[in-house]
XYZ file of N, CA and C in Angstrom:
630
model
N -29.372 4.399 12.890
C -28.688 5.212 12.054
C -27.216 5.916 12.868
N -27.356 5.808 14.227
C -26.049 6.640 15.080
C -24.945 5.337 15.151
N -25.538 4.080 14.937
C -24.573 2.868 15.231
C -24.010 2.719 13.827
N -24.657 3.016 12.589
C -24.034 2.800 11.486
C -22.969 3.940 11.251
N -23.147 5.025 11.825
C -22.146 6.521 11.606
C -20.948 6.067 12.467
N -21.246 5.509 13.739
C -20.140 4.827 14.715
C -19.373 3.934 14.021
N -20.229 2.813 12.996
C -19.485 1.868 12.748
C -18.396 2.418 11.737
N -18.776 3.379 10.687
C -17.918 3.994 9.938
C -16.607 4.393 10.615
N -16.976 5.217 11.461
C -15.943 5.981 12.212
C -14.850 4.916 12.768
N -15.442 3.949 13.285
C -14.330 2.667 13.672
C -13.704 2.136 12.679
N -14.116 2.155 11.186
C -13.537 1.507 10.139
C -12.764 2.464 9.736
N -12.697 3.634 9.796
C -11.763 4.611 9.570
C -10.628 4.813 10.792
N -11.028 4.714 11.664
C -9.842 4.369 12.859
C -8.716 3.196 12.505
N -9.576 2.299 12.187
C -8.939 0.775 11.853
C -7.868 0.882 10.777
N -8.507 1.843 9.921
C -7.566 1.840 8.393
C -6.608 2.761 9.155
N -6.518 3.947 9.807
C -5.626 4.969 10.266
C -4.510 3.979 11.077
N -5.061 3.080 11.914
C -4.132 2.487 12.736
C -3.129 1.380 11.726
N -4.057 0.789 10.951
C -3.133 0.169 9.958
C -2.359 0.777 9.431
N -2.394 1.870 8.868
C -1.720 2.935 7.866
C -0.345 3.157 8.722
N -0.427 3.347 9.780
C 0.535 3.901 10.619
C 1.601 2.443 11.203
N 0.813 1.653 11.179
C 1.742 0.291 11.865
C 2.560 -0.043 10.201
N 1.630 -0.242 9.376
C 2.104 -0.792 8.107
C 3.173 0.178 7.673
N 3.169 1.539 7.654
C 4.314 2.528 7.227
C 5.593 2.078 7.656
N 5.482 1.867 9.323
C 6.812 1.614 9.671
C 7.508 0.183 9.207
N 6.434 -0.772 8.894
C 6.936 -2.300 8.154
C 7.457 -1.636 6.804
N 6.956 -1.106 5.920
C 6.957 -0.645 4.578
C 8.348 0.119 4.861
N 8.689 1.161 5.479
C 10.095 1.881 5.713
C 11.174 1.084 5.776
N 10.902 -0.209 6.354
C 11.755 -1.241 6.758
C 12.053 -2.139 5.609
N 11.034 -2.054 4.573
C 11.423 -3.043 3.451
C 10.843 -4.411 3.988
N 9.691 -4.517 4.725
C 9.260 -5.984 5.198
C 8.631 -6.506 4.272
N 8.410 -7.678 4.423
C 7.338 -8.441 3.124
C 5.724 -8.064 3.298
N 5.400 -7.646 4.725
C 4.028 -7.386 4.993
C 4.152 -5.967 5.259
N 3.695 -4.833 4.513
C 3.844 -3.610 4.560
C 2.609 -2.723 4.649
N 2.407 -1.872 4.051
C 1.542 -0.698 4.153
C 0.110 -1.387 3.953
N 0.026 -1.932 2.629
C -1.578 -2.207 2.544
C -1.849 -3.655 3.084
N -0.909 -4.422 3.325
C -1.757 -5.504 4.302
C -1.595 -5.390 5.281
N -1.041 -4.574 6.378
C -1.428 -4.080 7.379
C -2.734 -3.517 7.982
N -3.214 -2.597 6.743
C -4.269 -1.620 6.580
C -5.804 -2.819 6.294
N -5.313 -3.963 5.270
C -6.283 -4.863 5.289
C -6.508 -5.560 6.338
N -5.379 -6.236 7.211
C -5.489 -6.830 8.446
C -6.265 -5.756 9.518
N -6.042 -4.731 9.730
C -6.752 -3.972 10.713
C -8.280 -3.877 10.256
N -8.399 -3.719 8.776
C -9.912 -3.446 8.549
C -10.773 -4.400 8.321
N -10.157 -5.721 8.206
C -10.806 -6.896 8.065
C -11.223 -7.290 9.261
N -10.303 -7.346 10.363
C -10.417 -7.832 11.701
C -11.439 -6.743 12.202
N -11.503 -5.434 11.923
C -12.511 -4.144 12.580
C -13.795 -4.783 11.847
N -13.830 -4.892 10.703
C -15.301 -5.249 10.076
C -15.743 -6.587 10.581
N -15.154 -7.555 10.582
C -15.440 -9.083 11.132
C -16.105 -8.934 12.235
N -15.543 -8.119 13.311
C -15.717 -8.049 14.819
C -17.251 -7.405 14.739
N -17.383 -5.882 13.822
C -18.557 -5.621 13.665
C -19.798 -6.045 13.322
N -19.559 -6.937 12.282
C -20.607 -7.871 11.568
C -20.984 -8.893 12.907
N -20.076 -9.554 13.495
C -20.282 -10.627 14.551
C -20.952 -9.790 15.619
N -21.096 -8.593 16.104
C -21.708 -7.971 17.110
C -23.064 -7.706 16.701
N -23.120 -7.235 15.326
C -24.638 -6.795 14.726
C -25.405 -8.168 14.667
N -24.796 -9.370 14.270
C -25.406 -10.429 13.953
C -25.583 -11.135 15.266
N -24.556 -11.074 15.899
C -25.074 -11.720 17.612
C -24.204 -13.290 17.638
N -23.353 -12.821 18.388
C -22.574 -14.326 18.489
C -22.742 -14.775 20.259
N -23.039 -15.981 20.315
C -23.160 -16.517 21.603
C -21.834 -16.647 22.557
N -20.873 -16.920 21.713
C -19.517 -16.972 22.591
C -18.548 -15.890 21.703
N -18.106 -15.060 22.502
C -17.487 -13.943 22.081
C -15.760 -14.552 21.640
N -15.589 -15.430 22.567
C -14.207 -16.004 22.409
C -14.068 -16.722 21.128
N -15.089 -17.346 20.556
C -14.745 -17.985 19.109
C -14.388 -17.224 18.135
N -15.016 -16.018 18.211
C -15.119 -14.949 17.231
C -13.381 -14.677 17.190
N -12.769 -14.143 18.242
C -11.609 -14.024 18.649
C -10.415 -15.061 18.116
N -10.788 -16.203 18.303
C -10.146 -17.564 17.926
C -9.987 -17.597 16.397
N -11.345 -17.610 15.718
C -11.256 -18.094 14.190
C -10.589 -16.833 13.555
N -10.801 -15.400 13.893
C -10.134 -14.247 13.193
C -8.440 -14.692 13.194
N -8.193 -14.832 14.699
C -6.664 -14.981 14.697
C -6.221 -16.480 13.862
N -6.830 -17.463 14.075
C -6.511 -18.477 13.118
C -6.572 -18.104 11.574
N -7.816 -17.324 11.140
C -7.425 -17.277 9.799
C -6.514 -16.597 9.164
N -5.705 -15.720 10.531
C -4.534 -14.870 9.900
C -3.204 -15.912 9.890
N -3.241 -16.818 10.548
C -1.937 -17.837 10.492
C -1.372 -17.979 9.709
N -1.817 -18.269 8.263
C -1.353 -18.230 7.186
C -0.544 -17.168 6.721
N -1.279 -15.948 7.036
C -0.611 -15.006 6.611
C 0.908 -14.877 7.504
N 0.954 -15.036 8.538
C 2.161 -15.058 9.569
C 3.165 -15.954 9.046
N 2.916 -17.210 8.632
C 3.381 -18.111 8.143
C 4.014 -18.178 6.759
N 3.388 -17.169 6.245
C 3.785 -16.875 4.789
C 4.963 -15.409 4.675
N 5.175 -14.994 5.776
C 6.276 -13.900 6.180
C 7.498 -14.560 7.079
N 7.314 -15.490 7.486
C 8.813 -16.217 8.158
C 9.410 -16.985 7.346
N 10.925 -17.034 7.259
C 11.524 -17.747 6.365
C 12.803 -18.053 6.978
N 13.667 -19.291 6.798
C 14.931 -19.490 7.412
C 15.993 -19.400 6.187
N 17.004 -18.334 6.609
C 18.281 -18.465 6.190
C 19.309 -18.973 6.448
N 20.277 -18.889 6.310
C 21.589 -20.326 6.772
C 21.430 -20.275 8.422
N 21.722 -19.389 9.290
C 21.903 -19.293 10.514
C 20.870 -18.451 11.319
N 19.745 -18.084 10.971
C 18.758 -17.283 11.838
C 17.377 -17.365 11.088
N 16.398 -17.482 11.979
C 15.031 -17.095 11.187
C 14.606 -15.714 11.139
N 14.181 -15.437 9.908
C 13.637 -14.092 9.810
C 11.838 -13.989 9.674
N 11.414 -12.591 9.722
C 10.047 -12.605 9.674
C 9.348 -12.733 10.771
N 9.907 -13.247 12.046
C 9.012 -13.360 13.371
C 8.464 -12.050 13.492
N 8.877 -10.630 13.927
C 8.463 -9.663 14.350
C 7.332 -9.353 13.446
N 7.425 -9.354 11.799
C 6.401 -8.820 11.089
C 5.212 -9.580 11.535
N 5.315 -11.468 11.239
C 4.385 -12.065 11.717
C 3.438 -11.818 12.814
N 4.149 -11.373 14.023
C 3.640 -11.122 15.225
C 3.112 -9.801 15.343
N 3.241 -8.851 14.383
C 2.848 -7.478 14.055
C 1.686 -7.898 13.542
N 1.240 -8.657 12.622
C 0.294 -8.783 11.855
C -0.845 -9.249 12.708
N -0.672 -9.886 13.754
C -1.336 -10.603 14.392
C -1.673 -9.397 15.818
N -0.736 -8.787 15.998
C -0.835 -7.633 16.828
C -2.058 -6.369 15.985
N -1.918 -6.181 14.813
C -2.625 -5.137 14.152
C -4.116 -6.002 13.981
N -4.188 -7.520 13.652
C -5.515 -7.966 13.859
C -6.532 -7.818 15.275
N -5.547 -7.846 16.299
C -6.328 -7.729 17.889
C -6.732 -6.097 17.785
N -5.619 -5.366 17.212
C -6.271 -3.910 17.586
C -7.430 -3.379 16.612
N -7.393 -4.331 15.449
C -8.575 -3.827 14.719
C -9.698 -4.322 15.161
N -9.707 -5.781 16.042
C -10.940 -6.119 16.650
C -11.097 -5.083 17.615
N -10.357 -4.728 18.489
C -10.606 -3.695 19.417
C -11.240 -2.669 19.252
N -11.018 -1.922 17.958
C -11.663 -1.066 17.291
C -12.887 -1.137 16.829
N -12.972 -2.486 16.117
C -14.383 -2.710 15.953
C -15.574 -3.032 17.180
N -14.863 -3.690 18.190
C -15.867 -3.868 19.400
C -16.005 -2.457 20.020
N -15.557 -1.534 19.730
C -15.527 0.145 20.188
C -14.828 0.466 21.201
N -13.909 -0.124 21.588
C -12.470 0.249 22.621
C -11.681 0.878 21.929
N -11.970 1.988 21.682
C -11.172 3.176 20.566
C -9.804 3.360 21.562
N -10.166 3.797 22.868
C -8.843 4.206 23.648
C -7.826 3.166 23.797
N -8.278 2.088 24.097
C -7.578 1.050 24.168
C -6.754 0.743 23.093
N -7.289 0.695 22.013
C -6.820 0.261 20.548
C -5.607 1.528 20.489
N -6.053 2.867 20.743
C -4.929 3.880 20.338
C -3.885 3.507 21.425
N -3.957 3.184 22.385
C -2.868 2.968 23.491
C -2.083 1.913 22.731
N -2.819 0.709 22.420
C -1.882 -0.294 21.914
C -1.050 -0.085 20.945
N -1.471 0.848 19.897
C -1.101 1.101 18.683
C 0.256 2.020 19.308
N 0.361 2.828 20.225
C 1.165 3.468 20.599
C 2.432 2.615 20.989
N 2.050 1.560 21.924
C 2.786 0.666 22.643
C 3.785 -0.234 21.330
N 2.720 -0.457 20.057
C 3.503 -1.119 19.029
C 4.443 -0.559 18.463
N 4.025 0.799 18.305
C 4.919 1.827 17.612
C 6.617 1.872 18.439
N 6.203 1.879 19.697
C 7.582 2.104 20.750
C 8.352 0.909 20.465
N 7.735 -0.447 20.539
C 8.419 -1.665 20.283
C 9.213 -1.509 18.904
N 8.286 -1.491 18.184
C 9.087 -1.471 16.427
C 10.003 -0.392 16.033
N 9.756 0.889 16.440
C 10.955 2.042 16.475
C 11.661 2.129 17.235
N 11.455 2.378 18.540
C 12.445 2.657 19.507
C 13.269 1.498 20.075
N 12.439 0.157 20.146
C 13.398 -0.846 20.789
C 14.322 -1.304 19.737
N 14.074 -1.063 18.687
C 15.013 -1.571 17.841
C 16.657 -0.970 18.025
N 16.704 -0.039 18.459
C 18.103 0.606 18.782
C 18.518 -0.074 20.082
N 17.745 -0.686 20.983
C 18.268 -1.991 22.187
C 18.699 -3.028 21.624
N 17.771 -3.461 20.403
C 18.195 -4.549 19.832
C 19.353 -4.790 19.092
N 20.066 -3.628 18.419
C 21.028 -3.303 17.658
C 22.083 -3.313 18.412
N 21.920 -2.517 19.826
C 22.806 -2.764 20.601
C 23.346 -4.306 20.994
N 22.110 -4.689 21.479
C 22.502 -5.861 22.116
C 23.166 -6.871 20.836
N 22.783 -6.762 19.852
C 23.427 -7.966 18.563
C 24.913 -7.057 18.506
N 25.004 -5.861 18.383
C 26.499 -5.457 18.233
C 27.596 -6.024 19.365
N 27.138 -6.392 20.495
C 27.745 -6.754 21.846
C 27.591 -8.535 21.980
N 26.724 -8.823 21.292
C 26.505 -10.372 21.475
C 25.856 -10.985 19.829
N 26.899 -11.337 19.159
C 26.244 -11.419 17.777
C 26.549 -13.170 17.280
N 25.811 -13.548 16.696
C 25.952 -14.940 16.652
C 26.275 -14.988 14.786
N 27.249 -15.785 14.461
C 27.426 -16.016 13.088
C 27.985 -17.461 12.727
N 27.514 -17.917 11.880
C 28.006 -19.301 11.174
C 29.364 -19.213 10.248
N 30.268 -19.661 10.532
C 31.735 -19.627 9.759
C 31.867 -20.998 9.084
N 32.218 -21.192 7.891
C 32.780 -22.442 7.201
C 33.781 -22.279 6.339
N 34.827 -23.140 6.944
C 36.219 -23.148 6.337
C 36.568 -24.478 5.747
N 37.120 -24.239 4.451
C 37.456 -25.555 3.711
C 38.636 -25.481 3.583
N 39.822 -26.465 4.097
C 41.106 -26.355 3.668
C 41.574 -27.898 2.882
N 42.650 -27.805 2.473
C 43.108 -29.453 2.040
C 43.092 -30.062 3.050
N 43.215 -31.442 3.074
C 43.401 -32.420 4.269
C 44.796 -32.605 3.845
N 45.667 -32.651 5.251
C 47.095 -33.354 5.495
C 47.029 -33.851 6.823
N 46.077 -35.016 7.180
C 46.328 -35.709 8.013
C 45.825 -34.943 9.361
N 45.023 -33.902 9.210
C 45.064 -33.133 10.834
C 43.472 -32.503 10.629
N 42.670 -32.197 11.710
C 41.788 -31.591 11.732
C 41.693 -30.034 12.099
N 40.761 -29.410 11.945
C 40.804 -28.113 12.023
C 40.501 -27.559 13.482
N 41.000 -28.180 14.527
C 40.856 -27.921 15.642
C 41.614 -26.521 16.253
N 42.657 -26.253 15.420
C 43.551 -25.109 15.418
C 42.734 -23.840 15.458
N 41.764 -23.962 14.454
C 40.776 -22.872 14.168
C 39.901 -22.467 15.518
N 39.625 -23.520 16.349
C 38.943 -23.131 17.657
C 39.688 -22.612 18.433
N 41.092 -22.691 18.898
C 41.936 -21.881 19.645
C 42.012 -20.607 19.069
N 42.162 -20.708 17.474
C 42.219 -18.843 17.114
C 40.976 -18.225 17.616
N 39.633 -18.788 17.355
C 38.301 -18.341 17.975
C 38.549 -17.685 19.483
N 39.071 -18.734 20.102
C 39.174 -18.118 21.532
C 40.159 -17.131 21.507
N 41.191 -16.979 20.870
C 42.026 -15.675 20.832
C 41.264 -14.561 20.481
N 40.396 -14.952 19.752
C 39.576 -13.578 19.155
C 38.222 -13.102 20.168
N 38.163 -14.007 21.234
C 37.078 -13.755 22.069
C 35.901 -14.378 21.687
N 35.706 -15.200 20.935
C 34.345 -16.124 20.479
C 34.139 -17.060 21.370
N 32.907 -17.252 21.416
C 32.596 -18.575 22.226
C 31.950 -19.437 21.172
N 32.225 -20.630 21.173
C 31.849 -21.699 20.145
C 30.564 -22.324 20.924
N 29.448 -22.343 20.005
C 28.155 -23.026 20.317
C 28.044 -24.480 19.881
N 28.398 -24.276 18.595
C 28.278 -25.667 18.009
C 29.553 -25.860 16.772
N 30.060 -27.172 16.646
C 31.025 -27.442 15.565
C 30.805 -28.604 14.937
N 31.180 -28.534 13.535
C 31.056 -30.103 12.947
C 32.494 -30.040 11.589
N 32.885 -31.155 11.735
C 34.211 -31.399 10.570
C 33.705 -32.483 9.584
N 33.757 -32.108 8.532
C 33.597 -33.274 7.335
C 34.685 -33.208 6.603
N 35.079 -34.647 6.362
C 36.441 -34.707 5.411
C 36.069 -35.423 3.986
N 36.504 -34.936 3.008
C 36.065 -35.647 1.508
C 38.026 -36.175 1.465
N 38.347 -36.579 0.085
C 39.314 -37.181 -0.182
C 40.504 -36.456 -0.099
N 40.321 -35.099 -0.509
C 41.641 -33.981 -0.563
C 41.190 -32.834 0.270
N 39.868 -32.767 0.972
C 39.477 -31.451 1.685
C 38.752 -32.006 3.022
N 39.217 -31.134 3.685
C 38.215 -30.991 5.065
C 37.427 -29.532 5.429
N 36.197 -29.902 5.913
C 35.483 -28.567 5.769
C 35.022 -28.481 7.416
N 35.177 -27.353 7.841
C 34.809 -27.265 9.299
C 33.707 -26.137 9.175
N 32.645 -26.399 10.175
C 31.425 -25.328 10.243
C 31.174 -24.984 11.771
N 31.055 -23.607 12.049
C 30.994 -23.345 13.516
C 30.106 -22.478 13.720
N 29.518 -22.447 14.899
C 28.513 -21.278 15.035
C 29.292 -20.256 16.378
N 29.492 -19.216 16.098
C 30.255 -18.435 17.072
C 29.498 -17.161 17.581
N 29.634 -16.862 18.837
C 29.166 -15.735 19.594
C 30.333 -14.997 19.807
N 30.245 -13.705 19.353
C 30.887 -12.604 20.040
C 30.742 -11.241 19.506
N 31.506 -10.294 20.008
C 31.037 -8.761 19.490
C 31.261 -8.393 18.082
N 30.601 -7.710 17.631
C 30.667 -7.369 16.099
C 32.485 -6.881 15.725
N 32.813 -6.297 16.639
C 34.191 -6.009 16.334
C 35.274 -7.153 16.445
N 35.039 -8.086 17.162
C 35.542 -9.426 17.097
C 35.580 -10.234 15.951
N 34.058 -10.118 15.351
C 33.833 -10.954 14.508
C 34.576 -10.300 12.984
N 34.448 -9.162 13.125
C 35.281 -8.070 11.900
C 36.979 -8.348 12.208
N 37.503 -8.429 13.197
C 39.267 -8.779 13.420
C 39.105 -10.055 12.812
N 38.311 -11.098 13.351
C 38.501 -12.611 12.833
C 38.116 -12.996 11.396
N 37.347 -12.477 10.794
C 37.242 -12.551 9.466
C 38.267 -11.881 8.708
N 38.790 -10.889 9.169
C 39.892 -9.935 8.298
C 41.167 -11.122 8.270
N 41.401 -11.921 9.501
C 42.405 -12.679 9.823
C 42.287 -13.901 8.730
N 41.200 -14.126 8.826
C 40.735 -15.567 8.104
C 40.949 -15.600 6.530
N 40.387 -14.206 5.843
C 40.762 -14.013 4.734
C 41.902 -14.001 4.016
N 42.813 -13.549 5.043
C 44.301 -13.530 4.733
C 45.154 -14.680 5.229
N 44.260 -15.897 5.459
C 45.222 -17.247 5.769
C 45.086 -18.142 4.737
N 46.392 -18.437 4.182
C 46.629 -18.990 2.636
C 46.126 -20.377 2.782
N 45.944 -21.153 3.938
C 45.654 -22.367 3.924
C 44.003 -22.424 3.752
N 43.373 -21.470 3.880
C 41.976 -21.663 3.424
C 41.508 -21.457 2.068
N 40.823 -22.459 1.538
C 40.310 -22.437 0.016
C 39.031 -21.781 0.272
N 38.227 -22.212 1.076
C 36.950 -21.349 0.979
C 36.733 -20.989 2.109
N 35.729 -19.694 2.163
C 35.512 -19.436 3.608
C 34.093 -18.283 3.613
N 33.443 -18.668 4.352
C 31.972 -18.335 4.305
C 31.474 -18.063 5.824
N 30.913 -16.771 5.847
C 30.523 -16.391 7.145
C 29.119 -15.453 7.326
């Protein structure tokens, strides 16, 4: 009877942990939010409890199978836009929530609560550090289309350097009447803003994306 009561406590703790982590993801409008994190935490906890009750010869296989089963959830929240991959933090949060749920199911309540605190610090507090870094070191993809006049778009690379940009990659493609350039530039947010203001006023540019 005591074991059943303890298991119920573990499930409630797993629910609370999943709710706390999921609320943070929901607040930031991520694809895996409150209910998803609750279900991940609860299911991992319950699988662990059942496996311990049934008896597993090799506990390592239990953890491996749970994390393998969660792989499709992680893949579902990762997507690629034009110049960056999004959703990796949410995918890894799903994995971490599962690990915490397993710790709760195995009875390691203090460990799981401490791990939850670390997750919240990473998700809530370190985002300001990340934003600070991105403000000073931001990568963007620029695409410029101009009329073709027997010249390349190399002049823009000199312009990028004047605005303090580092050119990571560039390609140029010519059609019959137009020439298109694509660059990946790294610089501060302010430098990107000043550069785009200049490019938007450039009368020789037919199309501009950034």
